[in-house]
C-alpha atoms as one frame of an Amber mdcrd trajectory, in Angstrom:
protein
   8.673 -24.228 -50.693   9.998 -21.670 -48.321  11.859 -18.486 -49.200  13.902
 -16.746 -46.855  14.171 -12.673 -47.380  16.615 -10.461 -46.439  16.994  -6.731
 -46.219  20.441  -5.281 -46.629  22.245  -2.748 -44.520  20.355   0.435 -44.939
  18.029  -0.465 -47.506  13.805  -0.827 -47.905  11.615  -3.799 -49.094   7.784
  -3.564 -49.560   6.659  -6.813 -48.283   3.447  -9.082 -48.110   3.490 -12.393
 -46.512   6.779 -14.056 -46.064   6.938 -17.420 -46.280  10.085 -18.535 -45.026
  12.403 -16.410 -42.318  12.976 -12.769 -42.418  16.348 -11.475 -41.625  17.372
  -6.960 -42.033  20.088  -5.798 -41.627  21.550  -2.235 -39.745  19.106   0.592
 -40.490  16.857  -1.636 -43.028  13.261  -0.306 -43.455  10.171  -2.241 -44.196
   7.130  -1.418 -45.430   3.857  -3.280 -46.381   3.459  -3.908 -50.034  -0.520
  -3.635 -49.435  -0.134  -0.715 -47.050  -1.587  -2.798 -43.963   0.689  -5.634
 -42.372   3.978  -7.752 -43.031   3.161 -11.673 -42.341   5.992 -13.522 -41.707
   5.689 -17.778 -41.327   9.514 -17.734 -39.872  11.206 -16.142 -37.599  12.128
 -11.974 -37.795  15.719 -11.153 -37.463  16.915  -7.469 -36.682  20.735  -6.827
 -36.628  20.900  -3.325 -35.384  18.893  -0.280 -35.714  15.845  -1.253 -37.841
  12.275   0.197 -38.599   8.888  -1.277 -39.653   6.221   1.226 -40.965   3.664
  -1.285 -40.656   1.741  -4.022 -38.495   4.553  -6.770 -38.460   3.555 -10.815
 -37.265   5.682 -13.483 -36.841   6.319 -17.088 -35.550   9.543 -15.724 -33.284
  11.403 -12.171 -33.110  14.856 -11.044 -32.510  16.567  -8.399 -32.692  20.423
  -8.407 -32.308  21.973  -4.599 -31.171  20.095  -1.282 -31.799  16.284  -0.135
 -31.237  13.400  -1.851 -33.876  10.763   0.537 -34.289   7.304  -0.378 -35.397
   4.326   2.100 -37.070   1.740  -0.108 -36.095   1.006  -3.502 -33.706   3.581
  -5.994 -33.446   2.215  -9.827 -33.534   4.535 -12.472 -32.332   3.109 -16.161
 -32.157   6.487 -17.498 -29.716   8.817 -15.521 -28.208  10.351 -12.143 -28.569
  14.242 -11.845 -27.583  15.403  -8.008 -28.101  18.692  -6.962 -26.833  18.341
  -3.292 -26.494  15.109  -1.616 -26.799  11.524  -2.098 -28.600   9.490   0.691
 -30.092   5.687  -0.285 -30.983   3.111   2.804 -31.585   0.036   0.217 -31.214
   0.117  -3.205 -29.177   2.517  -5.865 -28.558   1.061  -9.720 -28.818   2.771
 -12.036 -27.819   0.138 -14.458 -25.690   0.961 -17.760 -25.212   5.415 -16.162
 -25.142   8.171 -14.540 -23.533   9.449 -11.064 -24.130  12.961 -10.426 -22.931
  14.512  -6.868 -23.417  17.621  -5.698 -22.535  17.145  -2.087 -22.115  13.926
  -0.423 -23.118  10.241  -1.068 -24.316   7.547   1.648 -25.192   4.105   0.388
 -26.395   0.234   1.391 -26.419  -0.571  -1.810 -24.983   1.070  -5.428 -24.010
  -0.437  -8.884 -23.782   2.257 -11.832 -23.072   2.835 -14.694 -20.361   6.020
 -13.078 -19.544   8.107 -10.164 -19.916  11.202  -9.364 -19.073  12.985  -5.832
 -19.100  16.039  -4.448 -17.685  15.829  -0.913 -18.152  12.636   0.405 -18.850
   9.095  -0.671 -19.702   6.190   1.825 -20.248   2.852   1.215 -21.651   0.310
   4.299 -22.758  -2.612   1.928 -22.022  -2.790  -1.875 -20.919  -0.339  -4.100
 -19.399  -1.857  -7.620 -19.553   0.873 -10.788 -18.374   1.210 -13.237 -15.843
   4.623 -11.939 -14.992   6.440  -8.793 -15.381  10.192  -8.133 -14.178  11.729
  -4.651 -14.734  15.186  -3.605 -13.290  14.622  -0.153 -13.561  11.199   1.725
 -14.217   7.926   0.519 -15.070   4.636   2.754 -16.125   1.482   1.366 -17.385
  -2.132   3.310 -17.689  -3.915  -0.103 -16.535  -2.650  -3.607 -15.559  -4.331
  -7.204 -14.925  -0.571  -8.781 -13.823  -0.506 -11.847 -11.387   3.095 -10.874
 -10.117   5.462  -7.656 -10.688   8.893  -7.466 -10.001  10.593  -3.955 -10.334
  14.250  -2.834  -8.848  13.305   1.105  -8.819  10.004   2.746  -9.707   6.320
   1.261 -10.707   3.375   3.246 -11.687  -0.053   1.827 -12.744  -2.706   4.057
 -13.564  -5.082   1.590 -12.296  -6.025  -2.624 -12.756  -5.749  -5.761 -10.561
  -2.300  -8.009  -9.532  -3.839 -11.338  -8.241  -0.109 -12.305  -6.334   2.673
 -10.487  -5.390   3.805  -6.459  -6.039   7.565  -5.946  -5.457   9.490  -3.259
  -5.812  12.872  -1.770  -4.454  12.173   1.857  -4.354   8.487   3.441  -5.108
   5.426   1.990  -6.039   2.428   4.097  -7.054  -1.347   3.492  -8.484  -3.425
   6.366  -9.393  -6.667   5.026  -8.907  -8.094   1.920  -7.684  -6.050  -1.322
  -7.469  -6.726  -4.339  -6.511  -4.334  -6.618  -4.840  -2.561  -9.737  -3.093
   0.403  -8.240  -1.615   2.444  -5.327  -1.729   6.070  -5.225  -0.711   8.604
  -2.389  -1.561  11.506  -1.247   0.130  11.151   2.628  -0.252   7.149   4.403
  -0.630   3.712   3.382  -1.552   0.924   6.120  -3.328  -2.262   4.717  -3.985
  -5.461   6.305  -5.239  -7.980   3.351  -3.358  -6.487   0.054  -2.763  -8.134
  -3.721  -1.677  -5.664  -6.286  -0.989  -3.973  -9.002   1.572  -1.056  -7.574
   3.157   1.373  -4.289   2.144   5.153  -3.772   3.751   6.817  -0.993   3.010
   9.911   0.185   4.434   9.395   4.185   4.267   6.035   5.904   3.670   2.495
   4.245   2.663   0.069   7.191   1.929  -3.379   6.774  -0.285  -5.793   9.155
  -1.029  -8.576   7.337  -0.621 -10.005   4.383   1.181  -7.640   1.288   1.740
  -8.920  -2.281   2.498  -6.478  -4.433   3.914  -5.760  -7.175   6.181  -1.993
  -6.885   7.018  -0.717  -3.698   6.657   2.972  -3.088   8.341   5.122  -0.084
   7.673   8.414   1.328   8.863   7.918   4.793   8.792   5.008   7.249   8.456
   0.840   6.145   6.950  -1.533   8.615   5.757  -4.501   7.309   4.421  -6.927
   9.607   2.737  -9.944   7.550   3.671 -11.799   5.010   5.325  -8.770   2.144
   6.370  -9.925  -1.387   7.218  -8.323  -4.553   7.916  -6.829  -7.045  10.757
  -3.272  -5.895  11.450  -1.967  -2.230  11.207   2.126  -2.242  12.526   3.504
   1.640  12.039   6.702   2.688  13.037   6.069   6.086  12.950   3.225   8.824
  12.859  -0.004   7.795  11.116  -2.938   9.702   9.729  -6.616   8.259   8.884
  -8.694  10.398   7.319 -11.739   9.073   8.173 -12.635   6.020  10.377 -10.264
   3.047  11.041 -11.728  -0.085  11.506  -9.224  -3.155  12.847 -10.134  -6.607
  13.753  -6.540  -7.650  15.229  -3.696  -5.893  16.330  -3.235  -2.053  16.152
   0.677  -0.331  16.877   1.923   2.784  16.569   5.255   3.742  16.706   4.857
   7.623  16.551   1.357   9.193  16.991  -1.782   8.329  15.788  -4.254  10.431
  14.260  -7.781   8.997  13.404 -10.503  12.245  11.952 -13.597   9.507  12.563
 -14.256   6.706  14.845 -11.418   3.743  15.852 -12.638   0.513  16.330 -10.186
  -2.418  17.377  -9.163  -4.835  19.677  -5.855  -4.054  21.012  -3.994  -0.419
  20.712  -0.392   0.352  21.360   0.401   4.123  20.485   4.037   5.264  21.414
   3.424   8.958  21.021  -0.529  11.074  20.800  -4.170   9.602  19.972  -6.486
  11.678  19.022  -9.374  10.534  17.325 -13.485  11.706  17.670 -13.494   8.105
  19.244 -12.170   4.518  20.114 -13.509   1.572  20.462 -11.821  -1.452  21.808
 -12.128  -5.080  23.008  -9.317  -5.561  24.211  -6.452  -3.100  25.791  -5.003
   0.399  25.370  -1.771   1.851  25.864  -1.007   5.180  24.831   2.386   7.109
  25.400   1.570  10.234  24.741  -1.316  12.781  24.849  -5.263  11.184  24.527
  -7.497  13.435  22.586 -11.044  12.195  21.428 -14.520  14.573  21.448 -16.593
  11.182  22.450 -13.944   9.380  24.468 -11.668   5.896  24.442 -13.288   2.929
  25.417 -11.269  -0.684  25.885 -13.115  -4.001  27.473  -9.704  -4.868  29.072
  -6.847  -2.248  30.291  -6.229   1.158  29.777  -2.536   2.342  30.571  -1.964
   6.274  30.650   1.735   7.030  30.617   3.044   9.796  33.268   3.041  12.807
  32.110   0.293  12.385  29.406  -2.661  15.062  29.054  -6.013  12.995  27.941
  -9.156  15.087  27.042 -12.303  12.931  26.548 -13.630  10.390  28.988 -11.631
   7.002  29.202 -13.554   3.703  29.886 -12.478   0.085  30.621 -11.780  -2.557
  32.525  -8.681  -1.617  34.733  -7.593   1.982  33.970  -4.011   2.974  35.423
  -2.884   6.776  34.974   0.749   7.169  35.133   2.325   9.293  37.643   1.884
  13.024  37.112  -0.905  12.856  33.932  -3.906  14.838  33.550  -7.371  13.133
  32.667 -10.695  14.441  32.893 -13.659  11.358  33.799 -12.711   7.834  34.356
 -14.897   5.014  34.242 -13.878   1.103  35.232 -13.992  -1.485  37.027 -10.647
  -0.449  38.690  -8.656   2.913  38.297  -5.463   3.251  39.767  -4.297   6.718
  39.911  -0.257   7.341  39.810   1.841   9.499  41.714   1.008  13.188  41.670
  -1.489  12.045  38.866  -4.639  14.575  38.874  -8.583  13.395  37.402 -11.443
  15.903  37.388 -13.994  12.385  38.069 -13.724   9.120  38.777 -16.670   5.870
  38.900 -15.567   2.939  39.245 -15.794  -0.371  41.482 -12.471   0.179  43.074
 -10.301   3.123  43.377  -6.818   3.932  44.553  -5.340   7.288  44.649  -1.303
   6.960  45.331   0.808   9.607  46.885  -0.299  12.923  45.913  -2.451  12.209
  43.424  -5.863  14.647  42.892  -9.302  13.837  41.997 -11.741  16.239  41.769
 -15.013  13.642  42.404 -14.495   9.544  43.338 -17.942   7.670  42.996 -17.158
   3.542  43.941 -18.984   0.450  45.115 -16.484  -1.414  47.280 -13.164   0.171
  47.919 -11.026   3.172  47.812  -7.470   3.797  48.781  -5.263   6.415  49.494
  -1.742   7.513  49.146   0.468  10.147  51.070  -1.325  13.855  50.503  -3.643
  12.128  47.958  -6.754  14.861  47.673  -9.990  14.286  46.856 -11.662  17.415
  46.606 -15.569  16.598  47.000 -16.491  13.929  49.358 -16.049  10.613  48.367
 -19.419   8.545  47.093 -19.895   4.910  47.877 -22.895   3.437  46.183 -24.727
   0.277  45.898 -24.504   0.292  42.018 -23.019   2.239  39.525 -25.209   4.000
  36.136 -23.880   3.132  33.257 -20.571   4.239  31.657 -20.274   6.325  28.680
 -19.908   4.895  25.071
């Protein structure tokens, strides 16, 4: 036969195993008869501020009102429904269940199917559940999540999220995190990071190396590393720290600083490049200033805009130099130079030099044009062939 206990308002039991439900009321304290855990076959009832200096278990948990605190690990076999906040010292268990909380949990460690919190959740060590939805704040040492759903803040020291991250304001991982996706409307730290895609809508900085395939971010990247992937979208200035390595599209809002080598297929940089140097196979536009030790290299088009200073030779295809820019050597099949535009050297197949443009030596195979007061200031070279291009 079952029997039901119950702990009156503000007073103590020393329990064993309960064999029926457990109800206690406002400030009620339980301890273990044995010294070691409370077993309870029922369901555990809290109404109000309650405290359990012991390992509690139970079939089902709720606590009505008020904070439960627990001196130990806290065992629940179905679901755990607590309307303010949870206190555990050692780790929540609640595997095959749900954990809703209205306001705040603190724990060493947590392993559920779901939990829900609307304040805050922090856990000293591991955070292990297929879902977990905070409104406000959300820490955790490790993590192995498949999805995470925060309104404010998120830190994880470090762990793996097989689906989505999402998160209103800031997201941030200490160490190395593993990944599907990423989204969060405010700022992204990460120690190392491998994943599918991250959006953010402010600032994505790491400080190490980031593997990625879609990255896309509306205001400023700095990665401390090595950063590889297929799509990099920036809206404005990014920083690599080391080499950048893109299969697919490349665009940069602001400038674009790479320390090591680029290599891409198409690059469209609204403000400087600099970089030690790029690699392309497709096209290049750059809007500001090109700066590269080794040069910038594209199979199809380069496009200089006017007024741009490039240091470092440029290679491709077609190369045009907007009106009034300053390059040193060229190399292409065709380089068009703009108005007033000035290049210490030129070798390509076909060159044209518009109105008062300046190049300081033109070696071609098959035609040169030129503009109004265009200068060349050695003799022009025609040659059967050319040698080969740099890079």
């Amino acid at each position: 036969m079952q029997e039901d206990v119950r702990v009156e308002r503000g007073g103590s039991a020393a329990l064993g195993r309960v064999e029926g439900n457990l109800s206690a009321d406002k400030d009620a304290t339980i301890e273990a008869a044995d010294g070691g855990k409370v077993t309870v076959a029922g369901s555990a009832r809290f109404r109000g501020d309650c405290t359990v200096n012991c390992d509690l278990e139970c079939r089902s948990l709720r606590v009505e009102k008020g904070t439960l605190k627990i001196a130990g690990n806290l065992q629940v076999h179905g679901d755990a429904d607590i309307a303010n906040a949870l206190y555990v010292d050692g780790s929540i268990v609640a595997a095959d269940g749900i954990i809703a909380v209205g306001g705040t949990v603190k724990a060493g460690s947590v392993k559920c199917r779901i939990i829900k919190v609307g304040g805050t959740l922090e856990v000293s060590d591991t955070l292990d559940a297929e879902s977990v939805k905070v409104g406000r704040k959300m820490v955790s040492q490790r993590a192995r999540l498949v999805d995470l759903n925060v309104g404010g803040q998120a830190e994880i020291g470090s762990g793996a999220v097989q689906g989505q991250i999402k998160v209103g304001g800031t997201f941030q991982s200490k160490s190395e995190l593993e990944f599907d996706s990423i989204s969060v409307g405010g700022k992204v730290e990460l120690g190392t990071g491998m994943g599918r895609s991250i959006k953010v809508g402010g600032r994505l900085a790491t400080t190490g190396d980031l593997t990625c395939e879609e990255i896309k971010v509306g205001g400023i990247v700095e990665i401390g590393g090595n950063c590889s992937g297929e799509i990099l979208e920036v809206g404005g200035e990014t920083k690599v720290f080391g080499s950048l390595v893109l299969t697919g599209k490349l665009g940069v809002g602001g400038d674009l600083q790479v320390r090591d080598a680029l290599t891409g297929t198409d690059m469209r940089v609204g403000g400087r490049f600099s970089g030690s140097k790029a690699m392309l196979a497709g096209r290049a536009w750059i809007g500001g200033q090109v700066e590269t030790s080794a040069g910038l290299k594209a199979g199809g088009e380069i496009k200089i805009s006017p007024h741009a200073e490039c240091k470092g030779p440029l290679v491709g295809g077609t190369v045009e130099l907007g009106k009034r820019c300053k390059v040193q050597d060229v190399y292409g099949s065709k380089v068009v130079v703009g108005k007033g535009a000035e290049a210490e050297k030129i070798v390509a197949d076909e060159i044209e030099i518009h109105d008062d443009g300046t190049v300081g030596q033109a070696t071609y195979t098959r035609r040169l044009e030129t503009g109004r007061n265009a200068v060349c200031r050695n003799p022009p070279e025609k040659t059967a062939s050319l040698a080969a291009f740099p890079l």
